[in-house]
Amino acid sequence: MDIRIERTNTPKDLPGKDNPLVFGTIFTDHMFIMDYDTSKGWHDARIVPYQPISLEPSAMVFHYGQEMFEGLKAYQAEDGRVLLFRPDMNAKRTNKTCKRLCMPEIPEEDFVQAIKELVKVDKAWVPTKEGTSLYIRPFIFATSPFLGVRPSTTYKFVIILSPVGAYYPEGLDPVKIWIEDDYVRAVKGGIGEAKTGGNYVASLKAQVKAHEEGFSQVLWLDGVHRKYIEEVGAMNIFFVIDKVVVTPKLNGSILPGVTRDSVIRLCKDWGYTVEERKISIDEVYQAHKDGILEEVFGTGTAAVISPVGYLRWGKHDMQVQDGGIGNLSQKLYDSLTGIQLGKLQDTNNWTVEIE
Ligand code: COI
């Protein structure tokens, strides 16, 4: 793919060393854009100064939400290399989402090339402080000016970059999670496993309620029985019960997380029994009562590994062990970030250097 590059004449100041890099608030100097229409396919790939996008008010994305997004990160290694983590997985998931939402797929190599070229142009923005990275947000949306309900015939694929610190203000400190048994996020056959804004807007009502009660995030139960655990708003969820690592099996309504997949692989490599299966909230509650709920943690690109110290399910409050960071959560955080930062050997060939 040919990518035209137009550099900005007015570069912004880089964030200072003491800037906390609050998640998703600062954007770099450039962005990637590519257009699609049914006659030309994807065309006119370009990197341009970061700028507003002009769209018709009738653009279909505003009315029927035909859009998708991804999230991955670039890391500054100690030896000066800039590394991506498993970008091929994001490319594959993009195309799975696009198929589900009747949007045009993007060749995997073009998706990864666009990210590499953009990060190369804005390499100076990859932060170096511990716990920081350059968050990469690719997204695709419908642009046809039309109010009928059908797939759009034109789209834009855009990538923006944002230097970030921890997703939760708590950092690696354990978060409090609200288990939602009234609202639901997704149902089988719907779009729960697609990475699309609709799943996140569906989560807001319960999230606002959880925040008002002093909780960071919502843990969703399945949409039919309100019994089986699915995922948390911005991450997948894992439990360690009596030394066994358990996570909900992907069932069509759960997002197939890249960090989830990596954590399963690392735990298996370390000799843990990992079960991907249905797990009910009653089982978690019983394990807590029996004293064998050893750890709970979330996984996600933005959240990395987020220990959960406290759960509320209706009238039941559960503190997970002493409410601190569990041993496995800490080991996973250290290992994943160690690989991502090029400090630990990458035996699975997950990192991709930007040259
Ligand atoms: C990510 O972890 O990259 C996500 O997309 C979660 C997001 C909603 C912050």
PDB file of N, CA, C and O in Angstrom, residues 19-28 50 72-73 127 133-137 160-168 302:
ATOM      1  N   ASN A  19       3.832  15.081  33.181  1.00  0.00           N
ATOM      2  CA  ASN A  19       2.433  15.013  32.762  1.00  0.00           C
ATOM      3  C   ASN A  19       1.879  13.622  33.110  1.00  0.00           C
ATOM      4  O   ASN A  19       2.469  12.610  32.722  1.00  0.00           O
ATOM      5  N   PRO A  20       0.756  13.526  33.816  1.00  0.00           N
ATOM      6  CA  PRO A  20       0.251  12.195  34.219  1.00  0.00           C
ATOM      7  C   PRO A  20      -0.318  11.381  33.044  1.00  0.00           C
ATOM      8  O   PRO A  20      -0.644  10.212  33.203  1.00  0.00           O
ATOM      9  N   LEU A  21      -0.434  11.979  31.877  1.00  0.00           N
ATOM     10  CA  LEU A  21      -0.951  11.289  30.679  1.00  0.00           C
ATOM     11  C   LEU A  21      -2.264  10.570  30.990  1.00  0.00           C
ATOM     12  O   LEU A  21      -2.379   9.339  30.834  1.00  0.00           O
ATOM     13  N   VAL A  22      -3.224  11.347  31.431  1.00  0.00           N
ATOM     14  CA  VAL A  22      -4.551  10.798  31.723  1.00  0.00           C
ATOM     15  C   VAL A  22      -5.083  10.133  30.445  1.00  0.00           C
ATOM     16  O   VAL A  22      -5.009  10.719  29.362  1.00  0.00           O
ATOM     17  N   PHE A  23      -5.591   8.915  30.584  1.00  0.00           N
ATOM     18  CA  PHE A  23      -5.944   8.096  29.422  1.00  0.00           C
ATOM     19  C   PHE A  23      -6.840   8.847  28.425  1.00  0.00           C
ATOM     20  O   PHE A  23      -7.890   9.379  28.797  1.00  0.00           O
ATOM     21  N   GLY A  24      -6.394   8.869  27.157  1.00  0.00           N
ATOM     22  CA  GLY A  24      -7.251   9.347  26.070  1.00  0.00           C
ATOM     23  C   GLY A  24      -7.489  10.848  26.030  1.00  0.00           C
ATOM     24  O   GLY A  24      -8.535  11.280  25.529  1.00  0.00           O
ATOM     25  N   THR A  25      -6.562  11.637  26.549  1.00  0.00           N
ATOM     26  CA  THR A  25      -6.799  13.088  26.581  1.00  0.00           C
ATOM     27  C   THR A  25      -5.851  13.887  25.682  1.00  0.00           C
ATOM     28  O   THR A  25      -6.128  15.040  25.378  1.00  0.00           O
ATOM     29  N   ILE A  26      -4.725  13.285  25.278  1.00  0.00           N
ATOM     30  CA  ILE A  26      -3.724  14.028  24.504  1.00  0.00           C
ATOM     31  C   ILE A  26      -3.546  13.293  23.169  1.00  0.00           C
ATOM     32  O   ILE A  26      -3.464  12.065  23.150  1.00  0.00           O
ATOM     33  N   PHE A  27      -3.475  14.040  22.078  1.00  0.00           N
ATOM     34  CA  PHE A  27      -3.336  13.401  20.769  1.00  0.00           C
ATOM     35  C   PHE A  27      -2.090  13.928  20.054  1.00  0.00           C
ATOM     36  O   PHE A  27      -1.691  15.072  20.260  1.00  0.00           O
ATOM     37  N   THR A  28      -1.490  13.088  19.233  1.00  0.00           N
ATOM     38  CA  THR A  28      -0.183  13.414  18.644  1.00  0.00           C
ATOM     39  C   THR A  28      -0.364  14.352  17.442  1.00  0.00           C
ATOM     40  O   THR A  28      -1.470  14.824  17.166  1.00  0.00           O
ATOM     41  N   TYR A  50      -2.939  15.939  12.462  1.00  0.00           N
ATOM     42  CA  TYR A  50      -4.140  15.645  13.256  1.00  0.00           C
ATOM     43  C   TYR A  50      -5.123  16.801  13.082  1.00  0.00           C
ATOM     44  O   TYR A  50      -4.761  17.961  13.253  1.00  0.00           O
ATOM     45  N   LEU A  72      -4.607  -0.761  20.560  1.00  0.00           N
ATOM     46  CA  LEU A  72      -3.336  -1.442  20.803  1.00  0.00           C
ATOM     47  C   LEU A  72      -2.332  -0.397  21.229  1.00  0.00           C
ATOM     48  O   LEU A  72      -2.674   0.794  21.301  1.00  0.00           O
ATOM     49  N   LYS A  73      -1.116  -0.822  21.565  1.00  0.00           N
ATOM     50  CA  LYS A  73      -0.158   0.150  22.101  1.00  0.00           C
ATOM     51  C   LYS A  73       1.222  -0.012  21.482  1.00  0.00           C
ATOM     52  O   LYS A  73       1.598  -1.128  21.089  1.00  0.00           O
ATOM     53  N   PRO A 127       5.856   7.673  24.946  1.00  0.00           N
ATOM     54  CA  PRO A 127       6.402   8.118  26.226  1.00  0.00           C
ATOM     55  C   PRO A 127       7.339   7.071  26.822  1.00  0.00           C
ATOM     56  O   PRO A 127       7.256   5.884  26.489  1.00  0.00           O
ATOM     57  N   SER A 133       2.620   4.402  27.668  1.00  0.00           N
ATOM     58  CA  SER A 133       2.776   3.839  26.321  1.00  0.00           C
ATOM     59  C   SER A 133       2.032   4.765  25.347  1.00  0.00           C
ATOM     60  O   SER A 133       1.382   5.729  25.769  1.00  0.00           O
ATOM     61  N   LEU A 134       2.156   4.449  24.067  1.00  0.00           N
ATOM     62  CA  LEU A 134       1.416   5.224  23.057  1.00  0.00           C
ATOM     63  C   LEU A 134       0.199   4.388  22.651  1.00  0.00           C
ATOM     64  O   LEU A 134       0.360   3.323  22.030  1.00  0.00           O
ATOM     65  N   TYR A 135      -0.980   4.827  23.044  1.00  0.00           N
ATOM     66  CA  TYR A 135      -2.206   4.083  22.714  1.00  0.00           C
ATOM     67  C   TYR A 135      -2.570   4.364  21.256  1.00  0.00           C
ATOM     68  O   TYR A 135      -2.556   5.519  20.813  1.00  0.00           O
ATOM     69  N   ILE A 136      -2.893   3.324  20.527  1.00  0.00           N
ATOM     70  CA  ILE A 136      -3.198   3.438  19.098  1.00  0.00           C
ATOM     71  C   ILE A 136      -4.676   3.121  18.917  1.00  0.00           C
ATOM     72  O   ILE A 136      -5.138   2.049  19.327  1.00  0.00           O
ATOM     73  N   ARG A 137      -5.418   4.029  18.315  1.00  0.00           N
ATOM     74  CA  ARG A 137      -6.858   3.837  18.159  1.00  0.00           C
ATOM     75  C   ARG A 137      -7.225   3.851  16.672  1.00  0.00           C
ATOM     76  O   ARG A 137      -7.442   4.906  16.088  1.00  0.00           O
ATOM     77  N   ILE A 160      -5.652   7.267  15.125  1.00  0.00           N
ATOM     78  CA  ILE A 160      -5.099   8.361  15.925  1.00  0.00           C
ATOM     79  C   ILE A 160      -4.251   7.755  17.043  1.00  0.00           C
ATOM     80  O   ILE A 160      -4.392   6.565  17.366  1.00  0.00           O
ATOM     81  N   LEU A 161      -3.385   8.578  17.617  1.00  0.00           N
ATOM     82  CA  LEU A 161      -2.433   8.109  18.636  1.00  0.00           C
ATOM     83  C   LEU A 161      -2.527   8.988  19.874  1.00  0.00           C
ATOM     84  O   LEU A 161      -2.690  10.209  19.749  1.00  0.00           O
ATOM     85  N   SER A 162      -2.374   8.367  21.037  1.00  0.00           N
ATOM     86  CA  SER A 162      -2.506   9.122  22.282  1.00  0.00           C
ATOM     87  C   SER A 162      -1.529   8.577  23.331  1.00  0.00           C
ATOM     88  O   SER A 162      -1.630   7.405  23.710  1.00  0.00           O
ATOM     89  N   PRO A 163      -0.582   9.405  23.785  1.00  0.00           N
ATOM     90  CA  PRO A 163       0.304   8.930  24.863  1.00  0.00           C
ATOM     91  C   PRO A 163      -0.505   8.775  26.150  1.00  0.00           C
ATOM     92  O   PRO A 163      -1.241   9.693  26.524  1.00  0.00           O
ATOM     93  N   VAL A 164      -0.382   7.608  26.803  1.00  0.00           N
ATOM     94  CA  VAL A 164      -1.242   7.324  27.966  1.00  0.00           C
ATOM     95  C   VAL A 164      -0.468   6.748  29.142  1.00  0.00           C
ATOM     96  O   VAL A 164       0.545   6.067  28.974  1.00  0.00           O
ATOM     97  N   GLY A 165      -1.042   7.015  30.326  1.00  0.00           N
ATOM     98  CA  GLY A 165      -0.629   6.309  31.538  1.00  0.00           C
ATOM     99  C   GLY A 165      -1.662   5.229  31.816  1.00  0.00           C
ATOM    100  O   GLY A 165      -2.288   4.702  30.889  1.00  0.00           O
ATOM    101  N   ALA A 166      -1.895   4.941  33.094  1.00  0.00           N
ATOM    102  CA  ALA A 166      -2.831   3.872  33.467  1.00  0.00           C
ATOM    103  C   ALA A 166      -4.255   4.238  33.049  1.00  0.00           C
ATOM    104  O   ALA A 166      -4.626   5.409  33.051  1.00  0.00           O
ATOM    105  N   TYR A 167      -5.055   3.231  32.702  1.00  0.00           N
ATOM    106  CA  TYR A 167      -6.453   3.469  32.307  1.00  0.00           C
ATOM    107  C   TYR A 167      -7.285   3.875  33.525  1.00  0.00           C
ATOM    108  O   TYR A 167      -8.065   4.811  33.474  1.00  0.00           O
ATOM    109  N   TYR A 168      -7.106   3.141  34.635  1.00  0.00           N
ATOM    110  CA  TYR A 168      -7.847   3.471  35.854  1.00  0.00           C
ATOM    111  C   TYR A 168      -7.006   4.395  36.718  1.00  0.00           C
ATOM    112  O   TYR A 168      -5.797   4.190  36.822  1.00  0.00           O
ATOM    113  N   ALA A 302      -5.970  -1.411  27.254  1.00  0.00           N
ATOM    114  CA  ALA A 302      -5.891  -0.173  28.021  1.00  0.00           C
ATOM    115  C   ALA A 302      -5.621  -0.491  29.496  1.00  0.00           C
ATOM    116  O   ALA A 302      -4.781   0.127  30.131  1.00  0.00           O
TER     117      ALA A 302
END
